[in-house]
């Protein structure tokens, strides 16, 4: 059995984003693309969800991300320099603030959104390897 098979579609979108070392503002788009693919089999078109629709999904995805952080599967950082790999994981207060801030979730053309990075942890890596029979 693979750990990926046990994830909800929302968890899957977050974990794909983490594996890609992408940003929180990519999570909902990843989810909508996967959902569109599951419904139609077509991944050639990205989500057509507008910002208002994304705002409605933020509380749900904030809970999903918080749960995965609590499990130790992912970490969130907010790099303030070009040395993104040196950024420390967000504290509980910083995490709560980032998850509640729409600017963390919605990409803007002018670049005013927050660049909150999602990365997977060693805990996830060990779990995935063990459940996938690789270690």
mmCIF file of C-alpha atoms in Angstrom:
data_model
loop_
_atom_site.group_PDB
_atom_site.id
_atom_site.type_symbol
_atom_site.label_atom_id
_atom_site.label_comp_id
_atom_site.label_asym_id
_atom_site.label_seq_id
_atom_site.Cartn_x
_atom_site.Cartn_y
_atom_site.Cartn_z
ATOM 1 C CA UNK A 1 0.000 0.000 0.000
ATOM 2 C CA UNK A 2 1.232 3.478 -0.789
ATOM 3 C CA UNK A 3 0.790 6.422 1.544
ATOM 4 C CA UNK A 4 -0.326 8.527 -1.411
ATOM 5 C CA UNK A 5 -3.386 6.291 -1.838
ATOM 6 C CA UNK A 6 -4.611 7.166 1.649
ATOM 7 C CA UNK A 7 -4.509 10.944 1.223
ATOM 8 C CA UNK A 8 -7.568 13.058 0.562
ATOM 9 C CA UNK A 9 -7.443 15.115 -2.626
ATOM 10 C CA UNK A 10 -6.753 18.202 -0.506
ATOM 11 C CA UNK A 11 -3.878 16.502 1.348
ATOM 12 C CA UNK A 12 -2.548 15.225 -1.962
ATOM 13 C CA UNK A 13 -2.468 18.765 -3.384
ATOM 14 C CA UNK A 14 -0.589 20.039 -0.333
ATOM 15 C CA UNK A 15 1.925 17.178 -0.442
ATOM 16 C CA UNK A 16 2.544 17.634 -4.194
ATOM 17 C CA UNK A 17 3.172 21.320 -3.500
ATOM 18 C CA UNK A 18 5.594 20.357 -0.709
ATOM 19 C CA UNK A 19 7.443 17.830 -2.882
ATOM 20 C CA UNK A 20 7.833 20.531 -5.525
ATOM 21 C CA UNK A 21 9.045 22.979 -2.833
ATOM 22 C CA UNK A 22 6.443 25.422 -4.079
ATOM 23 C CA UNK A 23 4.370 28.057 -2.324
ATOM 24 C CA UNK A 24 1.153 28.091 -0.334
ATOM 25 C CA UNK A 25 -0.429 30.165 -3.115
ATOM 26 C CA UNK A 26 0.008 27.105 -5.378
ATOM 27 C CA UNK A 27 -1.954 24.673 -3.185
ATOM 28 C CA UNK A 28 -5.520 25.593 -4.164
ATOM 29 C CA UNK A 29 -4.568 25.759 -7.836
ATOM 30 C CA UNK A 30 -2.973 22.300 -7.563
ATOM 31 C CA UNK A 31 -6.149 21.017 -5.895
ATOM 32 C CA UNK A 32 -8.444 22.514 -8.538
ATOM 33 C CA UNK A 33 -6.288 21.110 -11.349
ATOM 34 C CA UNK A 34 -6.316 17.627 -9.756
ATOM 35 C CA UNK A 35 -10.068 17.863 -9.155
ATOM 36 C CA UNK A 36 -10.651 18.903 -12.770
ATOM 37 C CA UNK A 37 -8.478 15.994 -13.905
ATOM 38 C CA UNK A 38 -10.371 13.531 -11.679
ATOM 39 C CA UNK A 39 -13.701 14.754 -13.054
ATOM 40 C CA UNK A 40 -12.778 15.055 -16.741
ATOM 41 C CA UNK A 41 -9.458 13.279 -17.291
ATOM 42 C CA UNK A 42 -8.134 16.528 -18.814
ATOM 43 C CA UNK A 43 -5.119 18.242 -17.230
ATOM 44 C CA UNK A 44 -4.379 20.485 -20.185
ATOM 45 C CA UNK A 45 -6.446 23.346 -18.753
ATOM 46 C CA UNK A 46 -5.666 24.970 -15.419
ATOM 47 C CA UNK A 47 -8.333 25.810 -12.898
ATOM 48 C CA UNK A 48 -10.719 28.618 -13.752
ATOM 49 C CA UNK A 49 -11.412 29.378 -10.098
ATOM 50 C CA UNK A 50 -11.385 33.123 -9.457
ATOM 51 C CA UNK A 51 -9.986 34.855 -6.377
ATOM 52 C CA UNK A 52 -13.391 34.990 -4.671
ATOM 53 C CA UNK A 53 -13.731 31.234 -5.073
ATOM 54 C CA UNK A 54 -10.230 30.716 -3.689
ATOM 55 C CA UNK A 55 -11.048 32.908 -0.674
ATOM 56 C CA UNK A 56 -13.953 30.611 0.148
ATOM 57 C CA UNK A 57 -11.605 27.604 0.185
ATOM 58 C CA UNK A 58 -8.924 29.201 2.405
ATOM 59 C CA UNK A 59 -10.395 28.146 5.794
ATOM 60 C CA UNK A 60 -10.705 24.528 4.654
ATOM 61 C CA UNK A 61 -7.188 24.390 3.244
ATOM 62 C CA UNK A 62 -5.768 26.231 6.256
ATOM 63 C CA UNK A 63 -7.082 23.367 8.413
ATOM 64 C CA UNK A 64 -5.608 20.752 6.053
ATOM 65 C CA UNK A 65 -2.195 22.444 6.071
ATOM 66 C CA UNK A 66 -2.256 22.927 9.858
ATOM 67 C CA UNK A 67 -3.018 19.216 10.287
ATOM 68 C CA UNK A 68 -0.131 18.181 8.030
ATOM 69 C CA UNK A 69 2.218 20.516 9.936
ATOM 70 C CA UNK A 70 0.987 19.000 13.211
ATOM 71 C CA UNK A 71 1.678 15.496 11.862
ATOM 72 C CA UNK A 72 5.195 16.651 11.070
ATOM 73 C CA UNK A 73 4.832 15.906 7.348
ATOM 74 C CA UNK A 74 5.398 19.463 6.100
ATOM 75 C CA UNK A 75 6.960 22.728 7.196
ATOM 76 C CA UNK A 76 6.171 26.253 6.116
ATOM 77 C CA UNK A 77 8.803 28.946 5.798
ATOM 78 C CA UNK A 78 8.652 32.535 4.636
ATOM 79 C CA UNK A 79 12.041 33.400 3.180
ATOM 80 C CA UNK A 80 12.903 37.077 3.432
ATOM 81 C CA UNK A 81 16.061 36.852 1.334
ATOM 82 C CA UNK A 82 17.129 34.968 -1.754
ATOM 83 C CA UNK A 83 18.487 32.256 0.572
ATOM 84 C CA UNK A 84 15.186 30.384 0.773
ATOM 85 C CA UNK A 85 16.866 27.196 2.013
ATOM 86 C CA UNK A 86 18.099 29.003 5.130
ATOM 87 C CA UNK A 87 14.656 30.164 6.272
ATOM 88 C CA UNK A 88 13.473 28.769 9.596
ATOM 89 C CA UNK A 89 10.107 26.986 9.880
ATOM 90 C CA UNK A 90 7.295 29.291 10.962
ATOM 91 C CA UNK A 91 6.456 29.409 14.648
ATOM 92 C CA UNK A 92 2.916 28.517 15.724
ATOM 93 C CA UNK A 93 1.930 32.195 15.789
ATOM 94 C CA UNK A 94 3.541 32.862 12.396
ATOM 95 C CA UNK A 95 1.887 29.743 10.978
ATOM 96 C CA UNK A 96 -1.536 30.823 12.229
ATOM 97 C CA UNK A 97 -1.002 34.289 10.724
ATOM 98 C CA UNK A 98 0.170 32.923 7.361
ATOM 99 C CA UNK A 99 -2.709 30.443 7.113
ATOM 100 C CA UNK A 100 -5.312 33.123 7.855
ATOM 101 C CA UNK A 101 -3.852 35.701 5.465
ATOM 102 C CA UNK A 102 -5.432 35.579 1.976
ATOM 103 C CA UNK A 103 -2.177 37.063 0.604
ATOM 104 C CA UNK A 104 -0.524 33.716 1.429
ATOM 105 C CA UNK A 105 -3.027 31.807 -0.686
ATOM 106 C CA UNK A 106 -3.766 34.022 -3.694
ATOM 107 C CA UNK A 107 -1.084 34.929 -6.214
ATOM 108 C CA UNK A 108 -1.215 38.488 -7.526
ATOM 109 C CA UNK A 109 0.123 39.819 -10.795
ATOM 110 C CA UNK A 110 1.885 42.679 -9.033
ATOM 111 C CA UNK A 111 3.735 40.315 -6.685
ATOM 112 C CA UNK A 112 2.225 41.598 -3.439
ATOM 113 C CA UNK A 113 1.296 38.125 -2.265
ATOM 114 C CA UNK A 114 3.256 36.430 0.514
ATOM 115 C CA UNK A 115 5.838 33.865 -0.509
ATOM 116 C CA UNK A 116 5.148 31.166 2.076
ATOM 117 C CA UNK A 117 7.041 28.056 1.007
ATOM 118 C CA UNK A 118 5.754 24.526 1.664
ATOM 119 C CA UNK A 119 8.332 21.748 2.029
ATOM 120 C CA UNK A 120 8.119 18.136 3.103
ATOM 121 C CA UNK A 121 10.005 16.839 6.125
ATOM 122 C CA UNK A 122 12.137 13.825 6.943
ATOM 123 C CA UNK A 123 9.093 12.404 8.764
ATOM 124 C CA UNK A 124 7.144 12.374 5.485
ATOM 125 C CA UNK A 125 10.107 10.997 3.588
ATOM 126 C CA UNK A 126 10.509 8.070 6.007
ATOM 127 C CA UNK A 127 6.756 7.378 6.030
ATOM 128 C CA UNK A 128 6.516 7.401 2.256
ATOM 129 C CA UNK A 129 9.537 5.142 1.883
ATOM 130 C CA UNK A 130 8.282 2.672 4.499
ATOM 131 C CA UNK A 131 4.744 2.482 3.141
ATOM 132 C CA UNK A 132 5.940 2.302 -0.448
ATOM 133 C CA UNK A 133 8.263 -0.590 0.438
ATOM 134 C CA UNK A 134 11.417 1.335 -0.400
ATOM 135 C CA UNK A 135 12.963 1.282 3.043
#
